[in-house]
PDB file of C-alpha atoms in Angstrom:
ATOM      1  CA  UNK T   1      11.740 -22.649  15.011  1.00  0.00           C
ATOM      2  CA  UNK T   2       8.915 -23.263  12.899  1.00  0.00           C
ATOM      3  CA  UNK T   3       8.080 -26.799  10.819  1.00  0.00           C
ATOM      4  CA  UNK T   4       6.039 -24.338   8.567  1.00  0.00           C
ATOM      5  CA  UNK T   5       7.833 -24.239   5.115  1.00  0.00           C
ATOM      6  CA  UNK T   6       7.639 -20.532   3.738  1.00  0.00           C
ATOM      7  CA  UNK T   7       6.384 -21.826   0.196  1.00  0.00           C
ATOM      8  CA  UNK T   8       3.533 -23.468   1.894  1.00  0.00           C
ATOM      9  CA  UNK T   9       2.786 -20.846   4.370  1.00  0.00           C
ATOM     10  CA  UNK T  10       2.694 -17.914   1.230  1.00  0.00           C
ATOM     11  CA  UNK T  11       0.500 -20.590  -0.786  1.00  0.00           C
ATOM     12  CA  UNK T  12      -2.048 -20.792   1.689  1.00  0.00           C
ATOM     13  CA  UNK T  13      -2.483 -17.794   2.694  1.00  0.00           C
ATOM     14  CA  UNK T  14      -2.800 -16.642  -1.326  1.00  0.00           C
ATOM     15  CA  UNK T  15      -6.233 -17.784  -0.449  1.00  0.00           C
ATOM     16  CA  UNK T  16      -7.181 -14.771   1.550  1.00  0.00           C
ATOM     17  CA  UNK T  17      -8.182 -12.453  -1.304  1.00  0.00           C
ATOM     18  CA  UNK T  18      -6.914  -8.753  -0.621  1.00  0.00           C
ATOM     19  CA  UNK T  19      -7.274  -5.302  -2.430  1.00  0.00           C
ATOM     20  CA  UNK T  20      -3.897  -3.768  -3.737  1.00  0.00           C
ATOM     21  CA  UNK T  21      -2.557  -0.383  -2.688  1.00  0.00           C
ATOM     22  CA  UNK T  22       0.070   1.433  -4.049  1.00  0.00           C
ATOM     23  CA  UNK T  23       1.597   3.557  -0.657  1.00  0.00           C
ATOM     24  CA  UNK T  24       3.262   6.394  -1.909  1.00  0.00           C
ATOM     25  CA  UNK T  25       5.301   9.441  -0.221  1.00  0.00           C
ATOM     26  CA  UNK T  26       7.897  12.150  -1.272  1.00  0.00           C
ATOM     27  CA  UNK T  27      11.302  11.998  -0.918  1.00  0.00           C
ATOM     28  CA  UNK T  28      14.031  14.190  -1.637  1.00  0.00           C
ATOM     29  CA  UNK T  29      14.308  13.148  -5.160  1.00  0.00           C
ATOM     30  CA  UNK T  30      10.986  13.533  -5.933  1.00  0.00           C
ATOM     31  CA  UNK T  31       7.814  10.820  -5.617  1.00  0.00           C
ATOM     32  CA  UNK T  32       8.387   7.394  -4.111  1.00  0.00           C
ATOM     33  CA  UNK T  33       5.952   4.250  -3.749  1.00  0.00           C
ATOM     34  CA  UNK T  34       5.289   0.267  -3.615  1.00  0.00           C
ATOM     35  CA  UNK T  35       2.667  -2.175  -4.277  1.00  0.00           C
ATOM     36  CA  UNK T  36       1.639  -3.469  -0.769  1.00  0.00           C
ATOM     37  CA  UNK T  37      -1.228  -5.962  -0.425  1.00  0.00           C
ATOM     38  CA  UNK T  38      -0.446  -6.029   3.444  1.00  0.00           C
ATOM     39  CA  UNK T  39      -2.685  -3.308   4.034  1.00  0.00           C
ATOM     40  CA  UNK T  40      -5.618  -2.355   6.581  1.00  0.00           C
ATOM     41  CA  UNK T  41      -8.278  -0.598   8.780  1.00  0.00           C
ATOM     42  CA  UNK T  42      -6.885  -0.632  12.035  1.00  0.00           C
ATOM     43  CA  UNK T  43      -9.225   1.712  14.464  1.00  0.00           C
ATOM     44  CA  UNK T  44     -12.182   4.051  14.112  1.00  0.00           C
ATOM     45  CA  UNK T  45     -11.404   6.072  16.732  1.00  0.00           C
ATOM     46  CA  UNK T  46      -9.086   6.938  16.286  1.00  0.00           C
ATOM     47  CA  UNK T  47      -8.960   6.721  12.689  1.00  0.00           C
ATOM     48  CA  UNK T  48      -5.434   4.506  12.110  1.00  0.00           C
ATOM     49  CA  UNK T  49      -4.840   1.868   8.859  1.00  0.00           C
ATOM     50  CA  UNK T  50      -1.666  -0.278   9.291  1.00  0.00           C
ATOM     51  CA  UNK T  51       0.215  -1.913   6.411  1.00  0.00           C
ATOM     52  CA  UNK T  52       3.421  -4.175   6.828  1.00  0.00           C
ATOM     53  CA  UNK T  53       6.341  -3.160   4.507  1.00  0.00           C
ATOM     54  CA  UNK T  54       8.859  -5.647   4.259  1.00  0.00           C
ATOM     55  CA  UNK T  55      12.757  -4.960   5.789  1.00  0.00           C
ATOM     56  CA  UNK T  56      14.341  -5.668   2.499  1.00  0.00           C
ATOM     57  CA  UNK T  57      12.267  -3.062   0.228  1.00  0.00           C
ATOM     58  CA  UNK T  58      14.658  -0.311  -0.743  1.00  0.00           C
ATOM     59  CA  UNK T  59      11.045   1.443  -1.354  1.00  0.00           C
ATOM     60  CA  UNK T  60       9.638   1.905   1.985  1.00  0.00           C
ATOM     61  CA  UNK T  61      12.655   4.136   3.464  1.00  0.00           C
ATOM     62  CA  UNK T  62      12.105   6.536   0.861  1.00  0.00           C
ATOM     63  CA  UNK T  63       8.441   6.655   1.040  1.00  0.00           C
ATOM     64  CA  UNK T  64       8.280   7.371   4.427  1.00  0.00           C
ATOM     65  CA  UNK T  65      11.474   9.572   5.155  1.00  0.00           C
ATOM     66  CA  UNK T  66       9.206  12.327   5.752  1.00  0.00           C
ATOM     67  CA  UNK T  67       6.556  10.916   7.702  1.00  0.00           C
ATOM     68  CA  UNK T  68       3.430  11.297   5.628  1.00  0.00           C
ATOM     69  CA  UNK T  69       2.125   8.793   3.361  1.00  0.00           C
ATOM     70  CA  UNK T  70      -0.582   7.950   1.098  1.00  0.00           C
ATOM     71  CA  UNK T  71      -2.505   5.140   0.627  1.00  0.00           C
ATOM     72  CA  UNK T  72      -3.870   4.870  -2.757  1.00  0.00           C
ATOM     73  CA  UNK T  73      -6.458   1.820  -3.258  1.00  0.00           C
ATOM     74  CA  UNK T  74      -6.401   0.722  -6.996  1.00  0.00           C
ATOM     75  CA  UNK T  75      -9.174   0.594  -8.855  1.00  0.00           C
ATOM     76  CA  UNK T  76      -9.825  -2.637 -11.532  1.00  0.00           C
ATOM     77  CA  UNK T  77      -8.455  -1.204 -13.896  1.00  0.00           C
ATOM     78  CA  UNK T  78      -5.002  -0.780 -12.695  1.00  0.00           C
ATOM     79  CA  UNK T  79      -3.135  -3.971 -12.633  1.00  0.00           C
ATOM     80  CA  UNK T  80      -0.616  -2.320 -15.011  1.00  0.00           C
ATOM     81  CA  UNK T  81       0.273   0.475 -11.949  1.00  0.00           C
ATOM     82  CA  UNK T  82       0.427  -2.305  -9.193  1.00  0.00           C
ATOM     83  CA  UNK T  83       3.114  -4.243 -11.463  1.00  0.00           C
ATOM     84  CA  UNK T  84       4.861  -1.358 -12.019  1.00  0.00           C
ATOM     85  CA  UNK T  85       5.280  -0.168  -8.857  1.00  0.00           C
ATOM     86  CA  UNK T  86       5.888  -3.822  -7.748  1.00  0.00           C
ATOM     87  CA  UNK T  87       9.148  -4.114  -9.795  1.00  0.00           C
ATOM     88  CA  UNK T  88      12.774  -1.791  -8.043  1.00  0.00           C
ATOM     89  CA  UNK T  89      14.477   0.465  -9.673  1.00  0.00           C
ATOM     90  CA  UNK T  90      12.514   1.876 -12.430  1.00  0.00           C
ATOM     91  CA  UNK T  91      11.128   5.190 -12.538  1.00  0.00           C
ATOM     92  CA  UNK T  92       7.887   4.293 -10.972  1.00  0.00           C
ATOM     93  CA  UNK T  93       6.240   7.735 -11.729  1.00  0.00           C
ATOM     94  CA  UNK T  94       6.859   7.969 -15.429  1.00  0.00           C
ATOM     95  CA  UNK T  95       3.850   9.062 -17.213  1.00  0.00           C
ATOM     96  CA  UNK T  96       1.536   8.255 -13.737  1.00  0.00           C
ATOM     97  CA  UNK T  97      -0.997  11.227 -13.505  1.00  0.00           C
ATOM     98  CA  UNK T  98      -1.136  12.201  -9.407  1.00  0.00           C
ATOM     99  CA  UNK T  99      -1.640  15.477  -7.373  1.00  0.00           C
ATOM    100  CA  UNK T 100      -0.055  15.671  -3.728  1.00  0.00           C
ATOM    101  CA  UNK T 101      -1.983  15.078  -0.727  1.00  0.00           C
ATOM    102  CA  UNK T 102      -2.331  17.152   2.080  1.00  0.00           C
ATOM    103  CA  UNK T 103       0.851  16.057   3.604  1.00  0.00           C
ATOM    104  CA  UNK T 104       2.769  15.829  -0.280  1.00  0.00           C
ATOM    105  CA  UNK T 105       2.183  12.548  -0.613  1.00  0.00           C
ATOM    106  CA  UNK T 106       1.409  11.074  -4.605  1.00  0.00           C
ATOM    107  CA  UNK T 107      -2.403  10.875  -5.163  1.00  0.00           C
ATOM    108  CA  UNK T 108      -2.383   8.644  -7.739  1.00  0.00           C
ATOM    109  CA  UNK T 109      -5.034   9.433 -10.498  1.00  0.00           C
ATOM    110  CA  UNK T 110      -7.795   7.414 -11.298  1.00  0.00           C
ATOM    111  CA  UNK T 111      -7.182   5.618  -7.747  1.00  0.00           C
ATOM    112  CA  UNK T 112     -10.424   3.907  -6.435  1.00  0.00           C
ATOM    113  CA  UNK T 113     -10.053   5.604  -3.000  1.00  0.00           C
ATOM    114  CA  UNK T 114      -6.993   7.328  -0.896  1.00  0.00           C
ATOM    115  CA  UNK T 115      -5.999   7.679   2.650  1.00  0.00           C
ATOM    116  CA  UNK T 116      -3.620  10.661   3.292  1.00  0.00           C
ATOM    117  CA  UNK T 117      -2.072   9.470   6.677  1.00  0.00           C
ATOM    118  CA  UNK T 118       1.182  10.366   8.853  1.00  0.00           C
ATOM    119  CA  UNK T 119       3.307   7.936  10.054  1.00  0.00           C
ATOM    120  CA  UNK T 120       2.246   6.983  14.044  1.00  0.00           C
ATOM    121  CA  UNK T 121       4.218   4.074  14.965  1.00  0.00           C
ATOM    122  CA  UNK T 122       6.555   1.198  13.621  1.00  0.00           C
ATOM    123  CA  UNK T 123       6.858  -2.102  15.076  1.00  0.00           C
ATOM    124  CA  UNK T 124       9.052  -5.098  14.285  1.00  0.00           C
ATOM    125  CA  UNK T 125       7.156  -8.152  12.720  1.00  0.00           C
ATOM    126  CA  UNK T 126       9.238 -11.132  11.597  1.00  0.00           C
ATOM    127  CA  UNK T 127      11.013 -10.006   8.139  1.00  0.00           C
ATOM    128  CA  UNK T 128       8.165  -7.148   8.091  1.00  0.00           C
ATOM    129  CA  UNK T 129       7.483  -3.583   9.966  1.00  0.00           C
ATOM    130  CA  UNK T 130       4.532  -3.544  10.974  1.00  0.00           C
ATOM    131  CA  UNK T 131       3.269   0.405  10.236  1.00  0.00           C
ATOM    132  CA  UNK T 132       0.415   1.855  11.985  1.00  0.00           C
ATOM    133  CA  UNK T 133      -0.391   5.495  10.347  1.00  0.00           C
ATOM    134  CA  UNK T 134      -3.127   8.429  11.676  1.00  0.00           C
ATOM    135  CA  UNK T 135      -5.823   9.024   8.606  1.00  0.00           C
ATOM    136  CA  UNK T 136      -6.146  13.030   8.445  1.00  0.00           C
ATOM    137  CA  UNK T 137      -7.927  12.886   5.216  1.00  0.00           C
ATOM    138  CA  UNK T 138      -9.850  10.480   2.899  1.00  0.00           C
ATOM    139  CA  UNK T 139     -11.636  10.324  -0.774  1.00  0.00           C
ATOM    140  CA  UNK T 140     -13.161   7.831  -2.706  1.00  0.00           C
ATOM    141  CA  UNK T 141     -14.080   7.274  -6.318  1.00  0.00           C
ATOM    142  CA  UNK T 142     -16.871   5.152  -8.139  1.00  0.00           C
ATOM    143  CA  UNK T 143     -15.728   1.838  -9.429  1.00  0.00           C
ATOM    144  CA  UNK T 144     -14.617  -1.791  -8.095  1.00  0.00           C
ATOM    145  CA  UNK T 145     -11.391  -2.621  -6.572  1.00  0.00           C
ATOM    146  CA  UNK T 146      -8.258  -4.597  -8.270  1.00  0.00           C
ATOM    147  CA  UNK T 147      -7.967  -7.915  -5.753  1.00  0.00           C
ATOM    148  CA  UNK T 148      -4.917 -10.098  -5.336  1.00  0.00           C
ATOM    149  CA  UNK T 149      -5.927 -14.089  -4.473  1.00  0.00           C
ATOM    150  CA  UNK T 150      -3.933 -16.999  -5.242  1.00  0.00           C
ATOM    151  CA  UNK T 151      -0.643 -15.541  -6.760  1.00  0.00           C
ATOM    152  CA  UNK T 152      -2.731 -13.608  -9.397  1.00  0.00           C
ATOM    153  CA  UNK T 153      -4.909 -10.157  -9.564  1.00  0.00           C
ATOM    154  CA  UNK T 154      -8.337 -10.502 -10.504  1.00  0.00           C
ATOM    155  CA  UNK T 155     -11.788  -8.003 -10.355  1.00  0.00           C
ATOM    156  CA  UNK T 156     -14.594  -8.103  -7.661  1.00  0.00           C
ATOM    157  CA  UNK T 157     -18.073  -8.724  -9.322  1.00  0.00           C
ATOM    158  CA  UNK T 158     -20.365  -7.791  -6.781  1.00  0.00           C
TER     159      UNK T 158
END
């Protein structure tokens, strides 16, 4: 058992700036997809991302219930899509522009950069999966990322 309190653990590891990514897939019912700042580059060969969906989102079993997802890294300018798709049970997808993947999966529009990927493994991690996914195709887009540090989202000046 640890003496680490979980509001002091998530505060102080808010200071590890991250991107945002909005992992999408298709279900049944149509497009499906979370905010996830638990996201990255795993291998380069060969090619694999991982991102760690927690066991409580009611998100993540839809998104991946056919195996192919799509990571779609949000540009500056999209805060308002990363709250969005933060929140459950609205309809995420209302008025978002996308196109599917190779695999189906939402590209979002106006993303910075997506990775269409399919589903390789799932581990348990703590109150998390821990998701390790095969990259079959990539694109990427001028612009600067949206970043998440300290509770709050922010802009990279380079």
């Amino acid at each position: 058992m640890s003496s680490i309190e979980p509001g002091e653990f998530r505060a102080v590891l808010g200071h590890f700036a991250s991107g945002v990514v909005l992992v999408t897939g298709i279900h049944d019912d149509g497009p499906a997809g979370f905010t996830c700042q638990s996201f990255f580059s795993l291998s380069l060969d060969p090619p694999l991302v991982a991102l760690a969906p927690g066991k409580s989102s009611t998100s993540w079993p839809r998104v991946s219930s056919r195996g192919a997802i799509c990571v779609n890294i949000l540009a500056a300018d999209q805060e308002g899509l990363a709250r969005t798709f933060a929140n459950s049970g609205a309809d995420k997808f209302a008025g978002v522009g996308w196109s599917p993947a190779s695999h189906g999966a939402p590209r979002l529009h106006g993303a910075l950069a997506w990775i269409d990927c399919e589903v390789q493994d799932i581990h348990d991690a703590g109150d998390h999966h821990l998701v390790v996914a095969r990259v079959i195709e990539i694109e990427s887009n001028p612009g600067q990322p949206l970043v998440f540090y300290r509770g709050g989202f922010g802009n990279f000046t380079p």
